[in-house]
Coordinates of N, CA, C and O in Angstrom, one line a residue:
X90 N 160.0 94.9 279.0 CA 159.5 95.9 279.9 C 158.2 95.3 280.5 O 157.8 95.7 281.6
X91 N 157.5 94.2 279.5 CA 155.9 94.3 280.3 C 156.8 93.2 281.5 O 156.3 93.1 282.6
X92 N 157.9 92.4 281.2 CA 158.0 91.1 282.1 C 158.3 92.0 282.9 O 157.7 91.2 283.6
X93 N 158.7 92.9 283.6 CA 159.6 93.8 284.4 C 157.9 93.9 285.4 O 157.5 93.3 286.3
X94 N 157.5 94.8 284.6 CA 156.0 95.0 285.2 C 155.4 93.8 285.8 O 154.7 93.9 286.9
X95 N 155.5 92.8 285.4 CA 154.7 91.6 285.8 C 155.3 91.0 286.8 O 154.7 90.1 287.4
X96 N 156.8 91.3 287.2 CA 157.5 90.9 288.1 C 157.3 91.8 289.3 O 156.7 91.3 290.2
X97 N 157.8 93.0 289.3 CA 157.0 94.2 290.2 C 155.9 93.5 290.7 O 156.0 93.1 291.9
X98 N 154.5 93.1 289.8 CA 153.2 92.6 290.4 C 153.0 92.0 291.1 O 152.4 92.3 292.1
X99 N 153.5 90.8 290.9 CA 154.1 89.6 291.8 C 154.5 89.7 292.8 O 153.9 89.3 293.8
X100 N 155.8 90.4 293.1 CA 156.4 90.7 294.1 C 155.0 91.6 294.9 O 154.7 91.2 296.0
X101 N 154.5 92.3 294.7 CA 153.9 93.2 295.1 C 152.1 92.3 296.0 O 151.5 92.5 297.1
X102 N 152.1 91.6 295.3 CA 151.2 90.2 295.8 C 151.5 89.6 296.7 O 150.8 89.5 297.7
X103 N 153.4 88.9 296.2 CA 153.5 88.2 297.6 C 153.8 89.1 298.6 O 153.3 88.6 299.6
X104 N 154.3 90.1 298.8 CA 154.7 91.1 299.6 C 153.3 91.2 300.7 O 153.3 91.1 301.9
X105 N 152.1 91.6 299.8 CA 150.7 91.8 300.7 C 150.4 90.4 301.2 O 149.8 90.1 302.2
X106 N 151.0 89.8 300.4 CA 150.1 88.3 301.3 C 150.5 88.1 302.8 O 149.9 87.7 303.8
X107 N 152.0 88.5 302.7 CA 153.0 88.3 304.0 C 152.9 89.6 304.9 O 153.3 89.6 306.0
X108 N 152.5 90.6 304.5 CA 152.2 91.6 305.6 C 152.8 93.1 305.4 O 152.5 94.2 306.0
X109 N 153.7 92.8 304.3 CA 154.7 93.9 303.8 C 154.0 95.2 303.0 O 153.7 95.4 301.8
X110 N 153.9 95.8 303.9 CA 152.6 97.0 303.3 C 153.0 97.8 302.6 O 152.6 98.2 301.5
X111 N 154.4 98.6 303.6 CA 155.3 99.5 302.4 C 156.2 98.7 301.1 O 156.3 99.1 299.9
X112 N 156.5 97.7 301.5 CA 157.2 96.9 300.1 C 155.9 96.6 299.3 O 156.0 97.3 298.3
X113 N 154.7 95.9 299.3 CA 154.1 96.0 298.7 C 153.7 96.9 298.2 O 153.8 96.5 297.0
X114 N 153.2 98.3 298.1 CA 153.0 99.5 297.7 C 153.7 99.9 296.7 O 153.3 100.3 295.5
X115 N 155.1 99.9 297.4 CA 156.3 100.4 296.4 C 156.1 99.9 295.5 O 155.8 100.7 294.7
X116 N 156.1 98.5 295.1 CA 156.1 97.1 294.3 C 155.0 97.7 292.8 O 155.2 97.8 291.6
X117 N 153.9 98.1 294.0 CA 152.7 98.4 293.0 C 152.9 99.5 291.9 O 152.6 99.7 290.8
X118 N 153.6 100.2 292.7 CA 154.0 101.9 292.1 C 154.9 101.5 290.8 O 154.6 101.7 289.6
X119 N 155.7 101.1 291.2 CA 156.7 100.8 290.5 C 156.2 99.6 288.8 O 156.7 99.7 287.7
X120 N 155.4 98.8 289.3 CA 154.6 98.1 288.4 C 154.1 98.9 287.6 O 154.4 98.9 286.4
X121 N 152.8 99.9 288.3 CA 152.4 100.3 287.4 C 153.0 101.6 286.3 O 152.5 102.0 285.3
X122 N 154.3 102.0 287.1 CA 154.9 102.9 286.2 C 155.2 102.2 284.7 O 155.1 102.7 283.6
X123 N 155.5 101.0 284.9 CA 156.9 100.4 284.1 C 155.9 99.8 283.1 O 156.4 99.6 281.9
X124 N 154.4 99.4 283.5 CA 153.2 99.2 282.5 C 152.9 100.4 281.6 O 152.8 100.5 280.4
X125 N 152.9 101.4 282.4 CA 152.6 102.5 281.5 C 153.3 103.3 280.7 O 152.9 104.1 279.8
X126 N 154.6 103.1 281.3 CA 155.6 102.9 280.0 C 156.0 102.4 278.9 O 156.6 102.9 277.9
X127 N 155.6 100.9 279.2 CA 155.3 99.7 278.3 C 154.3 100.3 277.0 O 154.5 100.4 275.8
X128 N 153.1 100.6 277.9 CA 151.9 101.6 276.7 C 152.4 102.7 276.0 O 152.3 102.8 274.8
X129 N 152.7 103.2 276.4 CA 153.5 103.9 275.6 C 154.1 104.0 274.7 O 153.9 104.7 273.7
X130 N 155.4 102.9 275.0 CA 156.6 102.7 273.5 C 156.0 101.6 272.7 O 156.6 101.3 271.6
X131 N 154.8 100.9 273.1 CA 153.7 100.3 272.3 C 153.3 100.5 271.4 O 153.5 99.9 270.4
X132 N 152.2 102.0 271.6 CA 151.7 102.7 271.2 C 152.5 103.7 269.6 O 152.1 103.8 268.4
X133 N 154.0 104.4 270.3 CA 154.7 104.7 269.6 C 155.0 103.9 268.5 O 155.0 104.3 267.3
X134 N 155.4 102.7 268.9 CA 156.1 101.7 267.5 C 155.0 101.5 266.9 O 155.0 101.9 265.7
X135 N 153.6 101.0 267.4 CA 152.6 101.2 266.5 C 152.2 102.0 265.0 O 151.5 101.8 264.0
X136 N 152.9 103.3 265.6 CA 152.0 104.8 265.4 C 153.3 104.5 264.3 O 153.0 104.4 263.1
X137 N 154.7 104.3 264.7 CA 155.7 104.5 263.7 C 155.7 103.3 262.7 O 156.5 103.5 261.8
X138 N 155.2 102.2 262.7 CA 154.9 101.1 261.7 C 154.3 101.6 260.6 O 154.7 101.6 259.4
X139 N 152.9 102.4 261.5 CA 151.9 102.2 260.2 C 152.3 104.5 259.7 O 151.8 105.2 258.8
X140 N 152.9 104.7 260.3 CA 153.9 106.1 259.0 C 154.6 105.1 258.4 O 154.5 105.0 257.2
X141 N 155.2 104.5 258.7 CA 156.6 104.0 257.5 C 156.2 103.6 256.6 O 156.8 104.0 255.5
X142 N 154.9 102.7 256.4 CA 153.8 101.6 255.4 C 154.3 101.0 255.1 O 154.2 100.6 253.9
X143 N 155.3 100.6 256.1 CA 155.8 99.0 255.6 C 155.4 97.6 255.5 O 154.8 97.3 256.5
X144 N 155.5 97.0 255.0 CA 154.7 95.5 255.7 C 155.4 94.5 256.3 O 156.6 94.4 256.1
X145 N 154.9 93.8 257.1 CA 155.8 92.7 257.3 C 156.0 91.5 256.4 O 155.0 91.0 255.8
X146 N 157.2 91.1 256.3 CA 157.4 90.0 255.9 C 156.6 88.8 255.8 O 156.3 88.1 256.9
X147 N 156.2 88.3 254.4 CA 155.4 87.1 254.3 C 156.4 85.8 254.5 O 157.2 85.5 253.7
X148 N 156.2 85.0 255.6 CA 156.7 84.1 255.1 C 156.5 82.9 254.4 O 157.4 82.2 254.1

């Protein structure tokens, strides 16, 4: 998901560099949805790691 977002960004960069104001925008919108989505199910798995108290694996 975050590469999704970082792609959006990109696109959204080259898009302003070349003049594309509405594609850039969209680009941006859409980036930053898909980041803050990213934080989210982050945040979640986080939150559900440390309820389970599991550890990770030593290798």
């Amino acid at each position: 998901m975050l590469g999704w977002a970082i792609m959006f960004f990109v696109v959204a960069i080259i898009a302003a560099i070349f003049g594309f104001g509405g594609i850039a925008g969209a680009a941006a919108g859409i980036a930053q949805v898909l980041f803050f989505v990213f934080l989210i199910l982050f945040a979640v798995s986080v939150v559900a790691s440390v309820m389970s108290g599991r550890r990770p694996p030593v290798p």
